[in-house]
């Protein structure tokens, strides 16, 4: 009897250990929001080895890699057929040297390699997806040295999002190669409530368009402008933090908006502590696009180690003021003109007395003097002690400063 009990206890303990080892995501993969490039926004299904290699080269040549854009992610449409045993293969015409060769090329340039699949039987563009093949696909990704998986939600009618993403999480874990797991579930099942258990970032909305304000109608679905996405982020900040980020979708900088709109889009994504996945053609960037994507002072707001998502502090017609607490008592303060007309802006720093309950950080201009740094003009603008500011803020543009306590 005693022996049977011992055996039962042993089996129970082993299953507990097996369960705990099994049931987790890879930890500490994204202490700050992931940065990189993804093919979808600009190239859609037109992905191929040559373009992706050229993009890898450009990530290095432009200095983007060194500014933090590390992940090169191939989105939908890289797939070929499954082989006779069901293992997924790359499309032979698009990737003639094979996916492992491309992965090696990317890794040799100090970058990391990402790929895409979906939880249904088919991806959103109708390519073979992972349902029922999760463990097999994860094995293939590990063989290809994949570092990042974006996992979509098309064709999943009747599936539980929680269950489906957990299955892929476990499959990746079992395959043994640490992977950033990007949940692309469009916010349909409130992934901010459970996403951190599964992965490192989760989409909060439908797809982004390269428009600043409005919706783009694609017949069966609509894509969203920058402002339409921004307006869905207000209530989500408590869920974001190191290793689990709200993802308001990839960047459209350089894809057709005006320079002011691109600047505002990029700034607000930084204020949201959003993953920064560039989505433009890096081989033909304008100097303005490069300047926006590579603004290290904006990137530093996004990548701040405290990992606190910003919040709207004041909404006054078209003028919205956003704040983001940063480490060392600093604050990012951004004024966004959502309308098309210029707005005369008068900033009286005495209005900025704020206690943020999430970070427990205080912006206390009455007792602390802050230096003011304009992150786009790259100019120091004196201090909050002696300097109120007046300016004209053009339509769809942003004025953004970092306030640092003066010692
Ligand atoms: C969905 C995703 C997009 C992109 C496409 C690919 O729409 O939300 O980001 O991955 O699928 O088909």
mmCIF file of N, CA and C and ligand atoms in Angstrom, residues 38 40-41 45 75-77 116 123-125 150 152-154 184 186 203 205-207 221 249-250, ligand 1:
data_model
loop_
_atom_site.group_PDB
_atom_site.id
_atom_site.type_symbol
_atom_site.label_atom_id
_atom_site.label_comp_id
_atom_site.label_asym_id
_atom_site.label_seq_id
_atom_site.Cartn_x
_atom_site.Cartn_y
_atom_site.Cartn_z
ATOM 1 N N UNK A 38 8.890 44.429 -40.990
ATOM 2 C CA UNK A 38 7.982 43.366 -41.425
ATOM 3 C C UNK A 38 7.526 43.673 -42.850
ATOM 4 N N UNK A 40 4.721 43.024 -44.549
ATOM 5 C CA UNK A 40 3.320 43.105 -44.971
ATOM 6 C C UNK A 40 2.871 44.485 -45.464
ATOM 7 N N UNK A 41 3.107 45.526 -44.664
ATOM 8 C CA UNK A 41 2.493 46.822 -44.980
ATOM 9 C C UNK A 41 2.880 47.342 -46.356
ATOM 10 N N UNK A 45 1.834 40.252 -50.442
ATOM 11 C CA UNK A 45 2.262 38.898 -50.824
ATOM 12 C C UNK A 45 3.507 38.877 -51.715
ATOM 13 N N UNK A 75 6.209 38.254 -43.451
ATOM 14 C CA UNK A 75 4.793 38.063 -43.139
ATOM 15 C C UNK A 75 4.209 36.993 -44.060
ATOM 16 N N UNK A 76 2.957 37.107 -44.391
ATOM 17 C CA UNK A 76 2.235 36.094 -45.147
ATOM 18 C C UNK A 76 2.895 35.833 -46.523
ATOM 19 N N UNK A 77 2.593 34.653 -47.059
ATOM 20 C CA UNK A 77 2.857 34.304 -48.469
ATOM 21 C C UNK A 77 4.249 33.758 -48.766
ATOM 22 N N UNK A 116 5.890 34.032 -40.191
ATOM 23 C CA UNK A 116 4.459 34.254 -39.960
ATOM 24 C C UNK A 116 3.672 32.977 -40.190
ATOM 25 N N UNK A 123 -3.755 30.761 -43.825
ATOM 26 C CA UNK A 123 -3.393 32.126 -43.419
ATOM 27 C C UNK A 123 -4.421 33.094 -44.021
ATOM 28 N N UNK A 124 -4.282 34.368 -43.677
ATOM 29 C CA UNK A 124 -5.248 35.346 -44.193
ATOM 30 C C UNK A 124 -5.167 35.452 -45.709
ATOM 31 N N UNK A 125 -4.015 35.144 -46.287
ATOM 32 C CA UNK A 125 -3.889 35.184 -47.745
ATOM 33 C C UNK A 125 -4.065 33.787 -48.348
ATOM 34 N N UNK A 150 5.082 35.638 -35.814
ATOM 35 C CA UNK A 150 3.812 36.378 -35.798
ATOM 36 C C UNK A 150 2.714 35.379 -36.145
ATOM 37 N N UNK A 152 -1.253 34.682 -36.706
ATOM 38 C CA UNK A 152 -2.471 35.401 -37.088
ATOM 39 C C UNK A 152 -3.728 34.641 -36.650
ATOM 40 N N UNK A 153 -4.881 35.201 -36.998
ATOM 41 C CA UNK A 153 -6.139 34.682 -36.447
ATOM 42 C C UNK A 153 -7.179 34.404 -37.531
ATOM 43 N N UNK A 154 -6.736 34.298 -38.797
ATOM 44 C CA UNK A 154 -7.713 34.043 -39.857
ATOM 45 C C UNK A 154 -8.204 32.591 -39.844
ATOM 46 N N UNK A 184 -1.320 37.865 -33.166
ATOM 47 C CA UNK A 184 -1.980 38.795 -34.089
ATOM 48 C C UNK A 184 -3.458 38.443 -34.131
ATOM 49 N N UNK A 186 -5.948 40.647 -33.323
ATOM 50 C CA UNK A 186 -6.708 41.857 -33.651
ATOM 51 C C UNK A 186 -7.547 42.405 -32.491
ATOM 52 N N UNK A 203 -1.637 42.078 -30.752
ATOM 53 C CA UNK A 203 -2.333 43.127 -31.491
ATOM 54 C C UNK A 203 -3.587 43.519 -30.734
ATOM 55 N N UNK A 205 -5.923 45.764 -32.247
ATOM 56 C CA UNK A 205 -6.950 46.237 -33.190
ATOM 57 C C UNK A 205 -6.822 45.498 -34.522
ATOM 58 N N UNK A 206 -7.750 45.827 -35.424
ATOM 59 C CA UNK A 206 -7.624 45.387 -36.814
ATOM 60 C C UNK A 206 -6.411 46.037 -37.477
ATOM 61 N N UNK A 207 -6.286 45.828 -38.780
ATOM 62 C CA UNK A 207 -5.061 46.248 -39.478
ATOM 63 C C UNK A 207 -4.978 47.761 -39.686
ATOM 64 N N UNK A 221 -13.632 43.866 -45.365
ATOM 65 C CA UNK A 221 -13.108 44.385 -44.098
ATOM 66 C C UNK A 221 -12.571 45.798 -44.307
ATOM 67 N N UNK A 249 -0.275 47.646 -34.029
ATOM 68 C CA UNK A 249 0.067 47.259 -35.411
ATOM 69 C C UNK A 249 1.340 47.967 -35.887
ATOM 70 N N UNK A 250 1.804 47.504 -37.031
ATOM 71 C CA UNK A 250 3.135 47.893 -37.506
ATOM 72 C C UNK A 250 3.130 49.300 -38.090
HETATM 73 C C1 LIG B 1 -3.822 39.917 -41.199
HETATM 74 C C2 LIG B 1 -2.838 40.600 -40.241
HETATM 75 C C3 LIG B 1 -1.890 41.472 -41.031
HETATM 76 C C4 LIG B 1 -1.136 40.613 -42.029
HETATM 77 C C5 LIG B 1 -2.116 39.885 -42.937
HETATM 78 C C6 LIG B 1 -1.426 38.869 -43.819
HETATM 79 O O1 LIG B 1 -4.654 40.836 -41.820
HETATM 80 O O2 LIG B 1 -3.534 41.344 -39.281
HETATM 81 O O3 LIG B 1 -0.979 42.135 -40.164
HETATM 82 O O4 LIG B 1 -0.322 39.703 -41.347
HETATM 83 O O5 LIG B 1 -3.093 39.191 -42.173
HETATM 84 O O6 LIG B 1 -2.310 38.178 -44.641
#
